[in-house]
Amino acid sequence: TAIGKYWVCKRQPVAVAEALECLGGNGYDEASGMPRLYREAPLNGIWEGSGNVNALDMLRALTREPESLEALS
C-alpha cells in the first residue's frame, strides 16, 4: 500500500489540474468544488506521508519478504 499511496499522491496534482482545464471556466467557479481540490491536491503528499517515509516502508516490507519484489516487476 505504501507504493500505491506514494504514486497517487504524486499524480493527484497533475490529474486535478487536467480536470480543471477540461472544465474550462466552470472549473474555476468555487461552486464546482474544483478550485478547492486544486488547492489541496499538493497537500495530500504531506498529510499522507512523505515519499521518503513511504519508500522506507516499502524497503522494510521487502526486507521481511524479499519474494514480494517479483510483484513490482
Coordinates of N, CA and C in Angstrom, one line a residue:
T1 N 0.8 -1.2 0.0 CA 0.0 0.0 0.0 C 0.9 1.3 0.0
A2 N 2.1 1.2 0.5 CA 2.9 2.4 0.5 C 3.2 2.9 -0.9
I3 N 3.5 1.9 -1.8 CA 3.9 2.4 -3.1 C 2.7 2.9 -3.8
G4 N 1.5 2.4 -3.6 CA 0.3 2.9 -4.2 C 0.0 4.3 -3.6
K5 N 0.1 4.5 -2.3 CA -0.1 5.8 -1.7 C 0.8 6.9 -2.3
Y6 N 2.1 6.5 -2.4 CA 3.1 7.4 -2.9 C 2.8 7.8 -4.4
W7 N 2.4 6.8 -5.2 CA 2.1 7.1 -6.6 C 0.9 8.0 -6.7
V8 N -0.2 7.7 -6.0 CA -1.4 8.5 -6.1 C -1.1 9.9 -5.6
C9 N -0.4 10.1 -4.5 CA -0.1 11.5 -4.0 C 0.7 12.3 -5.0
K10 N 1.6 11.6 -5.7 CA 2.4 12.3 -6.7 C 1.7 12.7 -7.9
R11 N 0.7 11.8 -8.3 CA 0.0 12.0 -9.6 C -1.3 12.9 -9.4
Q12 N -1.8 13.1 -8.2 CA -3.0 13.8 -8.0 C -3.0 15.3 -8.4
P13 N -1.9 16.0 -8.1 CA -1.9 17.4 -8.6 C -2.0 17.6 -10.1
V14 N -1.4 16.7 -10.8 CA -1.4 16.7 -12.3 C -2.8 16.4 -12.8
A15 N -3.4 15.3 -12.2 CA -4.8 14.9 -12.6 C -5.8 16.0 -12.3
V16 N -5.7 16.6 -11.1 CA -6.7 17.7 -10.8 C -6.5 18.9 -11.7
A17 N -5.3 19.2 -12.0 CA -5.0 20.4 -12.9 C -5.6 20.1 -14.3
E18 N -5.5 18.8 -14.8 CA -6.0 18.4 -16.1 C -7.5 18.5 -16.0
A19 N -8.1 18.0 -14.9 CA -9.6 18.1 -14.8 C -10.1 19.5 -14.8
L20 N -9.4 20.4 -14.1 CA -9.7 21.8 -14.0 C -9.7 22.4 -15.4
E21 N -8.7 22.1 -16.2 CA -8.5 22.6 -17.5 C -9.6 22.1 -18.4
C22 N -10.0 20.8 -18.3 CA -11.1 20.2 -19.1 C -12.4 20.9 -18.8
L23 N -12.7 21.4 -17.6 CA -13.9 22.0 -17.3 C -14.0 23.5 -17.7
G24 N -12.8 24.0 -18.1 CA -12.8 25.4 -18.6 C -13.2 26.4 -17.5
G25 N -14.0 27.4 -17.9 CA -14.4 28.4 -16.9 C -15.2 27.9 -15.8
N26 N -16.0 26.8 -16.0 CA -16.8 26.2 -15.0 C -15.9 25.6 -13.9
G27 N -14.7 25.2 -14.2 CA -13.8 24.6 -13.2 C -13.3 25.6 -12.3
Y28 N -13.2 26.9 -12.7 CA -12.7 27.9 -11.8 C -13.8 28.5 -10.9
D29 N -15.0 28.1 -11.1 CA -16.1 28.6 -10.2 C -16.0 27.8 -8.9
E30 N -16.0 28.6 -7.8 CA -15.9 27.9 -6.5 C -17.0 27.0 -6.2
A31 N -18.2 27.2 -6.8 CA -19.3 26.3 -6.6 C -19.1 24.9 -7.1
S32 N -18.2 24.7 -8.1 CA -17.9 23.4 -8.6 C -17.1 22.5 -7.7
G33 N -16.3 23.1 -6.8 CA -15.5 22.3 -5.9 C -14.1 22.1 -6.4
M34 N -13.9 22.3 -7.7 CA -12.6 22.0 -8.3 C -11.5 23.0 -7.8
P35 N -11.8 24.2 -7.6 CA -10.7 25.1 -7.0 C -10.2 24.6 -5.7
R36 N -11.1 24.1 -4.8 CA -10.6 23.5 -3.5 C -9.8 22.3 -3.7
L37 N -10.2 21.4 -4.6 CA -9.4 20.2 -4.9 C -8.0 20.6 -5.5
Y38 N -8.0 21.6 -6.3 CA -6.7 22.1 -6.9 C -5.8 22.6 -5.8
R39 N -6.3 23.4 -4.9 CA -5.5 23.9 -3.8 C -5.0 22.9 -2.9
E40 N -5.8 21.8 -2.6 CA -5.5 20.8 -1.6 C -4.7 19.7 -2.2
A41 N -4.7 19.5 -3.5 CA -4.0 18.3 -4.1 C -2.5 18.2 -3.7
P42 N -1.7 19.3 -3.7 CA -0.3 19.1 -3.3 C -0.2 18.7 -1.8
L43 N -1.1 19.1 -1.0 CA -1.0 18.8 0.5 C -1.2 17.3 0.8
N44 N -1.8 16.6 -0.1 CA -2.0 15.1 0.3 C -0.7 14.4 0.4
G45 N 0.3 14.8 -0.4 CA 1.6 14.2 -0.3 C 2.2 14.4 1.0
I46 N 1.9 15.5 1.7 CA 2.4 15.8 3.0 C 1.6 15.1 4.1
W47 N 0.3 15.2 4.0 CA -0.6 14.7 5.0 C -0.5 13.1 5.0
E48 N -0.4 12.6 3.8 CA -0.5 11.1 3.7 C 0.9 10.5 3.9
G49 N 1.9 11.3 4.2 CA 3.2 10.7 4.5 C 4.1 11.1 3.4
S50 N 5.3 11.5 3.7 CA 6.3 11.9 2.7 C 6.7 10.7 1.8
G51 N 7.2 11.0 0.7 CA 7.7 9.9 -0.2 C 8.8 9.1 0.4
N52 N 9.7 9.8 1.2 CA 10.8 9.1 1.9 C 10.3 8.1 2.9
V53 N 9.3 8.5 3.7 CA 8.7 7.6 4.7 C 8.0 6.4 4.0
N54 N 7.3 6.6 2.9 CA 6.7 5.5 2.1 C 7.8 4.6 1.5
A55 N 8.9 5.2 1.0 CA 9.9 4.4 0.5 C 10.6 3.5 1.5
L56 N 10.8 4.1 2.7 CA 11.3 3.3 3.8 C 10.4 2.1 4.2
D57 N 9.1 2.4 4.2 CA 8.1 1.4 4.5 C 8.2 0.2 3.5
M58 N 8.3 0.6 2.2 CA 8.5 -0.4 1.2 C 9.7 -1.2 1.4
L59 N 10.8 -0.6 1.7 CA 12.1 -1.3 1.9 C 12.0 -2.2 3.1
R60 N 11.4 -1.8 4.1 CA 11.2 -2.6 5.3 C 10.4 -3.9 4.9
A61 N 9.3 -3.7 4.2 CA 8.5 -4.8 3.7 C 9.3 -5.8 2.8
L62 N 10.1 -5.2 1.9 CA 10.9 -6.0 1.1 C 12.0 -6.8 1.8
T63 N 12.5 -6.2 2.9 CA 13.5 -6.9 3.7 C 12.8 -8.1 4.4
R64 N 11.6 -8.0 4.9 CA 10.9 -9.1 5.5 C 10.5 -10.2 4.5
E65 N 10.0 -9.7 3.4 CA 9.5 -10.7 2.4 C 10.1 -10.4 1.0
P66 N 11.4 -10.8 0.8 CA 12.1 -10.4 -0.5 C 11.4 -11.0 -1.7
E67 N 10.6 -12.1 -1.6 CA 10.0 -12.6 -2.8 C 8.9 -11.7 -3.3
S68 N 8.4 -10.7 -2.5 CA 7.4 -9.8 -3.0 C 8.0 -8.8 -4.0
L69 N 9.3 -8.7 -4.2 CA 9.9 -7.9 -5.2 C 9.4 -8.3 -6.6
E70 N 9.2 -9.5 -6.8 CA 8.7 -10.0 -8.1 C 7.4 -9.4 -8.5
A71 N 6.6 -9.0 -7.5 CA 5.3 -8.4 -7.8 C 5.4 -7.0 -8.4
L72 N 6.6 -6.4 -8.1 CA 6.8 -5.0 -8.6 C 7.3 -4.9 -10.0
S73 N 7.9 -6.1 -10.5 CA 8.5 -6.0 -11.8 C 7.6 -6.5 -12.9

